[in-house]
Short mmCIF file of C-alpha atoms in Angstrom, two decimals:
data_model
loop_
_atom_site.label_atom_id
_atom_site.label_comp_id
_atom_site.label_asym_id
_atom_site.label_seq_id
_atom_site.Cartn_x
_atom_site.Cartn_y
_atom_site.Cartn_z
CA UNK A 1 327.37 235.80 70.25
CA UNK A 2 323.73 236.64 69.74
CA UNK A 3 324.55 238.15 66.34
CA UNK A 4 326.37 234.99 65.31
CA UNK A 5 323.59 232.66 66.56
CA UNK A 6 320.76 234.39 64.73
CA UNK A 7 322.06 233.66 61.22
CA UNK A 8 322.61 230.00 62.14
CA UNK A 9 319.15 229.77 63.60
CA UNK A 10 317.66 231.45 60.58
CA UNK A 11 319.56 229.17 58.24
CA UNK A 12 318.42 226.15 60.24
CA UNK A 13 314.80 227.25 60.09
CA UNK A 14 315.04 227.99 56.37
CA UNK A 15 316.61 224.59 55.78
CA UNK A 16 313.79 222.86 57.64
CA UNK A 17 311.14 224.82 55.76
CA UNK A 18 312.80 224.08 52.41
CA UNK A 19 313.10 220.41 53.35
CA UNK A 20 309.44 220.30 54.34
CA UNK A 21 308.47 222.00 51.11
CA UNK A 22 310.62 219.56 49.15
CA UNK A 23 309.14 216.58 50.96
CA UNK A 24 305.65 218.00 50.44
CA UNK A 25 306.40 218.50 46.76
CA UNK A 26 307.72 214.95 46.42
CA UNK A 27 304.66 213.57 48.23
CA UNK A 28 302.41 215.68 45.97
CA UNK A 29 304.19 214.40 42.86
CA UNK A 30 303.93 210.79 44.05
CA UNK A 31 300.26 211.15 44.98
CA UNK A 32 299.49 212.86 41.67
CA UNK A 33 301.39 210.18 39.75
CA UNK A 34 299.63 207.36 41.59
CA UNK A 35 296.27 209.04 41.05
CA UNK A 36 296.95 209.35 37.35
CA UNK A 37 298.12 205.75 37.21
CA UNK A 38 294.95 204.69 39.01
CA UNK A 39 292.80 206.75 36.65
CA UNK A 40 294.63 205.27 33.66
CA UNK A 41 294.14 201.76 35.06
CA UNK A 42 290.43 202.36 35.64
CA UNK A 43 290.12 203.80 32.16
CA UNK A 44 291.82 200.73 30.69
CA UNK A 45 289.60 198.45 32.76
CA UNK A 46 286.53 200.32 31.53
CA UNK A 47 287.75 200.03 27.94
CA UNK A 48 288.45 196.32 28.42
CA UNK A 49 285.03 195.81 30.02
CA UNK A 50 283.38 197.69 27.16
CA UNK A 51 285.32 195.62 24.63
CA UNK A 52 284.37 192.37 26.37
CA UNK A 53 280.75 193.54 26.54
CA UNK A 54 280.81 194.21 22.80
CA UNK A 55 282.23 190.73 22.19
CA UNK A 56 279.56 189.24 24.44
CA UNK A 57 276.84 191.13 22.58
CA UNK A 58 278.20 189.89 19.25
CA UNK A 59 278.33 186.31 20.58
CA UNK A 60 274.75 186.59 21.87
CA UNK A 61 273.61 187.95 18.51
CA UNK A 62 275.45 185.11 16.80
CA UNK A 63 273.79 182.53 19.07
CA UNK A 64 270.37 184.10 18.46
CA UNK A 65 271.02 183.99 14.73
CA UNK A 66 272.02 180.31 14.94
CA UNK A 67 268.96 179.46 17.04
CA UNK A 68 266.73 181.33 14.59
CA UNK A 69 268.23 179.40 11.68
CA UNK A 70 267.79 176.12 13.56
CA UNK A 71 264.14 176.94 14.16
CA UNK A 72 263.66 177.81 10.48
CA UNK A 73 265.24 174.52 9.37
CA UNK A 74 263.13 172.65 11.91
CA UNK A 75 259.91 174.22 10.65
CA UNK A 76 260.85 173.64 7.00
CA UNK A 77 261.64 169.99 7.70
CA UNK A 78 258.38 169.52 9.56
CA UNK A 79 256.28 171.20 6.88
CA UNK A 80 258.00 169.92 3.74
CA UNK A 81 259.79 166.68 4.52
CA UNK A 82 257.20 165.55 7.06
CA UNK A 83 254.38 166.13 4.63
CA UNK A 84 256.30 164.29 1.91
CA UNK A 85 256.89 161.23 4.08
CA UNK A 86 253.24 161.17 5.15
CA UNK A 87 252.12 161.35 1.52
CA UNK A 88 254.52 158.54 0.59
CA UNK A 89 253.21 156.35 3.39
CA UNK A 90 249.59 157.05 2.42
CA UNK A 91 250.28 156.20 -1.22
CA UNK A 92 252.03 152.95 -0.23
CA UNK A 93 249.08 151.92 1.92
CA UNK A 94 246.73 152.67 -0.97
CA UNK A 95 248.83 150.54 -3.34
CA UNK A 96 248.95 147.71 -0.80
CA UNK A 97 245.16 147.52 -0.80
CA UNK A 98 245.18 147.11 -4.59
CA UNK A 99 248.10 144.73 -4.83
CA UNK A 100 247.29 141.06 -5.21
CA UNK A 101 250.79 139.70 -5.77
CA UNK A 102 252.35 138.53 -2.50
CA UNK A 103 255.86 139.62 -3.49
CA UNK A 104 254.56 143.08 -4.35
CA UNK A 105 252.80 143.30 -0.98
CA UNK A 106 256.06 142.38 0.75
CA UNK A 107 257.87 145.11 -1.17
CA UNK A 108 255.20 147.62 -0.18
CA UNK A 109 255.52 146.52 3.46
CA UNK A 110 259.25 147.23 3.25
CA UNK A 111 258.45 150.64 1.80
CA UNK A 112 256.05 151.33 4.67
CA UNK A 113 258.68 150.22 7.17
CA UNK A 114 261.27 152.50 5.56
CA UNK A 115 258.90 155.47 5.57
CA UNK A 116 258.17 154.90 9.26
CA UNK A 117 261.89 154.77 10.04
CA UNK A 118 262.42 157.99 8.06
CA UNK A 119 259.58 159.63 9.96
CA UNK A 120 261.12 158.58 13.27
CA UNK A 121 264.56 159.85 12.22
CA UNK A 122 263.04 163.16 11.15
CA UNK A 123 261.33 163.58 14.54
CA UNK A 124 264.64 162.92 16.27
CA UNK A 125 266.35 165.54 14.11
CA UNK A 126 263.59 168.06 14.80
CA UNK A 127 263.94 167.42 18.52
CA UNK A 128 267.72 167.89 18.39
CA UNK A 129 267.40 171.13 16.39
CA UNK A 130 264.87 172.71 18.75
CA UNK A 131 266.79 174.93 21.18
CA UNK A 132 263.76 174.91 23.46
CA UNK A 133 264.75 171.35 24.40
CA UNK A 134 268.17 172.33 25.77
CA UNK A 135 267.46 171.32 29.38
CA UNK A 136 267.98 168.12 31.34
CA UNK A 137 264.26 167.77 31.91
CA UNK A 138 263.47 167.80 28.19
CA UNK A 139 266.30 165.38 27.45
CA UNK A 140 265.11 162.91 30.09
CA UNK A 141 261.48 163.14 28.96
CA UNK A 142 262.42 162.46 25.34
CA UNK A 143 264.88 159.67 26.26
CA UNK A 144 262.24 157.86 28.34
CA UNK A 145 259.64 158.36 25.62
CA UNK A 146 261.98 156.90 23.00
CA UNK A 147 263.00 153.89 25.13
CA UNK A 148 259.39 153.16 26.04
CA UNK A 149 258.28 153.37 22.41
CA UNK A 150 261.16 151.17 21.26
CA UNK A 151 260.65 148.44 23.86
CA UNK A 152 256.85 148.35 24.10
CA UNK A 153 256.63 145.69 21.36
CA UNK A 154 259.34 143.52 22.92
CA UNK A 155 259.42 141.27 25.97
CA UNK A 156 261.71 143.75 27.78
CA UNK A 157 260.06 145.71 30.60
CA UNK A 158 261.35 149.24 31.06
CA UNK A 159 261.98 150.89 34.44
CA UNK A 160 263.10 154.51 34.79
CA UNK A 161 264.01 156.81 37.66
CA UNK A 162 265.31 160.36 38.13
CA UNK A 163 267.16 161.25 41.32
CA UNK A 164 267.91 164.86 42.36
CA UNK A 165 267.62 166.06 38.77
CA UNK A 166 267.00 169.80 38.35
CA UNK A 167 264.90 169.76 35.20
CA UNK A 168 265.69 173.39 34.27
CA UNK A 169 269.45 172.73 34.18
CA UNK A 170 270.73 173.90 30.77
CA UNK A 171 272.47 171.44 28.46
CA UNK A 172 273.98 172.17 25.06
CA UNK A 173 272.38 170.88 21.88
CA UNK A 174 275.48 168.89 20.98
CA UNK A 175 275.73 167.24 24.39
CA UNK A 176 272.01 166.50 24.45
CA UNK A 177 272.16 164.84 21.03
CA UNK A 178 275.26 162.76 21.87
CA UNK A 179 273.72 161.55 25.12
CA UNK A 180 270.57 160.56 23.26
CA UNK A 181 272.54 158.67 20.58
CA UNK A 182 274.38 156.78 23.34
CA UNK A 183 271.08 155.87 24.98
CA UNK A 184 269.66 154.83 21.61
CA UNK A 185 272.66 152.55 20.94
CA UNK A 186 272.49 151.05 24.44
CA UNK A 187 268.76 150.30 24.23
CA UNK A 188 269.16 148.78 20.78
CA UNK A 189 272.06 146.58 21.96
CA UNK A 190 270.05 145.39 24.95
CA UNK A 191 267.20 144.40 22.65
CA UNK A 192 269.41 142.63 20.10
CA UNK A 193 272.01 140.90 22.26
CA UNK A 194 271.21 140.80 25.98
CA UNK A 195 268.28 138.35 26.09
CA UNK A 196 267.08 140.41 29.05
CA UNK A 197 263.51 140.86 30.20
CA UNK A 198 264.18 144.02 32.24
CA UNK A 199 265.97 147.28 31.40
CA UNK A 200 266.42 150.06 33.93
CA UNK A 201 267.44 153.62 33.01
CA UNK A 202 268.46 155.90 35.87
CA UNK A 203 269.30 159.61 35.78
CA UNK A 204 271.25 161.26 38.61
CA UNK A 205 272.43 164.83 39.17
CA UNK A 206 274.83 166.09 41.81
CA UNK A 207 275.41 169.83 41.25
CA UNK A 208 277.23 169.95 37.89
CA UNK A 209 277.71 166.17 37.55
CA UNK A 210 275.14 164.22 35.55
CA UNK A 211 274.97 160.42 35.33
CA UNK A 212 272.91 158.24 33.03
CA UNK A 213 272.92 154.54 33.96
CA UNK A 214 271.47 151.85 31.70
CA UNK A 215 271.32 148.36 33.20
CA UNK A 216 269.78 145.12 31.94
CA UNK A 217 269.43 141.67 33.54
CA UNK A 218 270.58 139.75 30.48
CA UNK A 219 273.39 137.32 29.81
CA UNK A 220 276.15 139.94 29.77
CA UNK A 221 278.68 140.53 27.01
CA UNK A 222 281.40 138.06 26.12
CA UNK A 223 284.93 139.39 26.60
CA UNK A 224 285.74 139.10 22.89
CA UNK A 225 282.71 141.26 22.06
CA UNK A 226 283.14 143.78 24.87
CA UNK A 227 284.86 146.37 22.66
CA UNK A 228 282.55 146.28 19.65
CA UNK A 229 281.72 149.21 17.41
CA UNK A 230 278.72 150.20 19.53
CA UNK A 231 280.73 150.61 22.74
CA UNK A 232 283.59 152.34 20.91
CA UNK A 233 281.14 154.83 19.41
CA UNK A 234 279.58 155.54 22.80
CA UNK A 235 282.99 156.07 24.40
CA UNK A 236 284.04 158.33 21.53
CA UNK A 237 280.91 160.43 21.85
CA UNK A 238 281.43 160.87 25.57
CA UNK A 239 285.12 161.73 25.17
CA UNK A 240 284.23 164.39 22.62
CA UNK A 241 281.98 165.94 25.28
CA UNK A 242 284.72 165.67 27.94
CA UNK A 243 282.75 162.93 29.66
CA UNK A 244 283.21 159.21 30.12
CA UNK A 245 281.48 155.93 29.36
CA UNK A 246 282.12 152.78 31.42
CA UNK A 247 280.72 149.29 31.09
CA UNK A 248 280.35 146.64 33.79
CA UNK A 249 279.27 143.24 32.48
CA UNK A 250 278.73 139.87 34.09
CA UNK A 251 276.45 136.85 33.87
CA UNK A 252 273.75 138.87 35.64
CA UNK A 253 273.64 141.60 33.01
CA UNK A 254 275.32 144.65 31.53
CA UNK A 255 275.61 148.04 33.21
CA UNK A 256 276.53 151.15 31.18
CA UNK A 257 277.49 154.35 33.02
CA UNK A 258 277.62 157.71 31.23
CA UNK A 259 279.08 160.63 33.17
CA UNK A 260 279.36 164.26 32.08
CA UNK A 261 280.09 167.64 33.64
CA UNK A 262 277.48 170.37 33.17
CA UNK A 263 278.64 173.97 32.75
CA UNK A 264 276.11 175.77 34.90
#
């Protein structure tokens, strides 16, 4: 009986050992496979990160190149076109002093007016091209400066306020220019049509939401004129920037609300 049991016991032990070795081998294969898969995944992630970093570097170089070209154009405009307009204005003033004919003096006055408008337009273009102005603080400062300069010769008194605005918040050149053109249109409309004596411009920021409110105390806008070209253009500009433009008008005045999202 002992002779018969020993082979069975031996076979049993051998079977267990072989099974353990097989299980150990399978576990080793699985662990090795998973480790290789993990290494391959990490390698792919590193390659993807390197590729994305290269794309980012190329995009940064492209942006730097664009900004450099914008600065070059800005300087050229200031030096060449600005000097030309100033010379034209000076020559017109010199001719006006010599002119005796009233009609000729009127024509020269128109020329002076045109040169001043060209000079103003050039300054606006230079401001929009300068990437150093791509912050909310610079936009607000320029907007207030423009509105104050535009209205100082009118009966309209300007009030401005900034609430919770982080002046260093970045803003794209395109968005900055479109916001300014909307403000320019709104101020011009208030002067031409509102018969107001007060205009208030308010700037608000709440995290990544920026609001620009322009409100006058004029006669309001008639319903048939509520959707004129000016308002349509302002709405279009805001829609192109994924923002919105709303107008509230009544007998106590017109209130324009511009709302945009900032990507910060």
